[in-house]
GROMACS .gro file of C-alpha atoms in nm:
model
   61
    1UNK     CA    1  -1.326   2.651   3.615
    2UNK     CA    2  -1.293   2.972   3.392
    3UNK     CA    3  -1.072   2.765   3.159
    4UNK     CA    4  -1.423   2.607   3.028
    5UNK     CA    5  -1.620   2.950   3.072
    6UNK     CA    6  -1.335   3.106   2.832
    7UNK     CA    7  -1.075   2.988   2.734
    8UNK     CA    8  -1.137   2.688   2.541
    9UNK     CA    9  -1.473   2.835   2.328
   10UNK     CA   10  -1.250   3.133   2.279
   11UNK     CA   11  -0.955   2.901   2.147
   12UNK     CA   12  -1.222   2.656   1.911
   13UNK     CA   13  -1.321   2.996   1.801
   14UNK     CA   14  -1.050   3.126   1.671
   15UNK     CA   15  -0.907   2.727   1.520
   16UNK     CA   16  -1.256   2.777   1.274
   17UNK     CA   17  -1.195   3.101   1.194
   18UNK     CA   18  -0.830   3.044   1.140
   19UNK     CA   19  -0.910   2.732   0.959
   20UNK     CA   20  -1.169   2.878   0.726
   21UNK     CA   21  -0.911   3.126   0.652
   22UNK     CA   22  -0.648   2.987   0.587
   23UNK     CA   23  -0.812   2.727   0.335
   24UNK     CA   24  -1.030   3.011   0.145
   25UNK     CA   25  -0.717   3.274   0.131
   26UNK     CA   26  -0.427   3.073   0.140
   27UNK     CA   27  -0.422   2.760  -0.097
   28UNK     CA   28  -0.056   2.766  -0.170
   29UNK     CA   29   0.032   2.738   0.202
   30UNK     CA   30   0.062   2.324   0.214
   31UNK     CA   31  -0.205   2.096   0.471
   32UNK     CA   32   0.035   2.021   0.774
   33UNK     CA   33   0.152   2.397   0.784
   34UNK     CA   34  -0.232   2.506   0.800
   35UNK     CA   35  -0.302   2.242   1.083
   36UNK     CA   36   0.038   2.357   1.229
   37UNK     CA   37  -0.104   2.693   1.228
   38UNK     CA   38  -0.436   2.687   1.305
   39UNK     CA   39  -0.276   2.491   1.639
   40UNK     CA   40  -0.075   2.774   1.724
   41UNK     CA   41  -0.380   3.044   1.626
   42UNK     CA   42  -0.557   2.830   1.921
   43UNK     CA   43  -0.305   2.775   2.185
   44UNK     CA   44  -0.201   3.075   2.215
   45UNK     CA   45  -0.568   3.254   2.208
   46UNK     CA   46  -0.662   2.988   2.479
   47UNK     CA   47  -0.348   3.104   2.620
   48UNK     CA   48  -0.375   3.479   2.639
   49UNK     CA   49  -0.756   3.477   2.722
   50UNK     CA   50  -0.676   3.205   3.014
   51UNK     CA   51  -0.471   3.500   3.180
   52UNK     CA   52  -0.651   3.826   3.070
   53UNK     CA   53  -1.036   3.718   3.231
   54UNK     CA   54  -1.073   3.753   3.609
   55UNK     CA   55  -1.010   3.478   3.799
   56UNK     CA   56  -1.318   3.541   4.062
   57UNK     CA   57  -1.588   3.617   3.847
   58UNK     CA   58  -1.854   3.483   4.031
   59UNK     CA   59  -1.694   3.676   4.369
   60UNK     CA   60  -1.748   4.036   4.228
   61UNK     CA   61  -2.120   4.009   4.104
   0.00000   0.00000   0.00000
């Protein structure tokens, strides 16, 4: 269940920001590479956070 307490706000998160970025700073970069990116930015946040948060949380309260 911590996948929907962190990971995924965590990775939609990080797609905005990355989005928002990417389309302020980098206009040269073409569409489908920012989505391409901004898909990879989120994956692999959801990814890393999914594995760094306990997996008990409610246990050690």
């Amino acid at each position: 269940m911590r996948i929907f307490k962190f990971a995924v706000p965590i990775a939609l998160l990080v797609a905005g920001v990355s989005w928002y970025m990417l389309h302020k700073n980098f206009q040269e970069v073409p569409g489908t590479s920012r989505v391409w990116i901004t898909i990879g930015a989120a994956v692999l946040s959801g990814v890393i956070s999914h594995f760094l948060f306990p997996k008990n949380e409610e246990n050690e309260r």
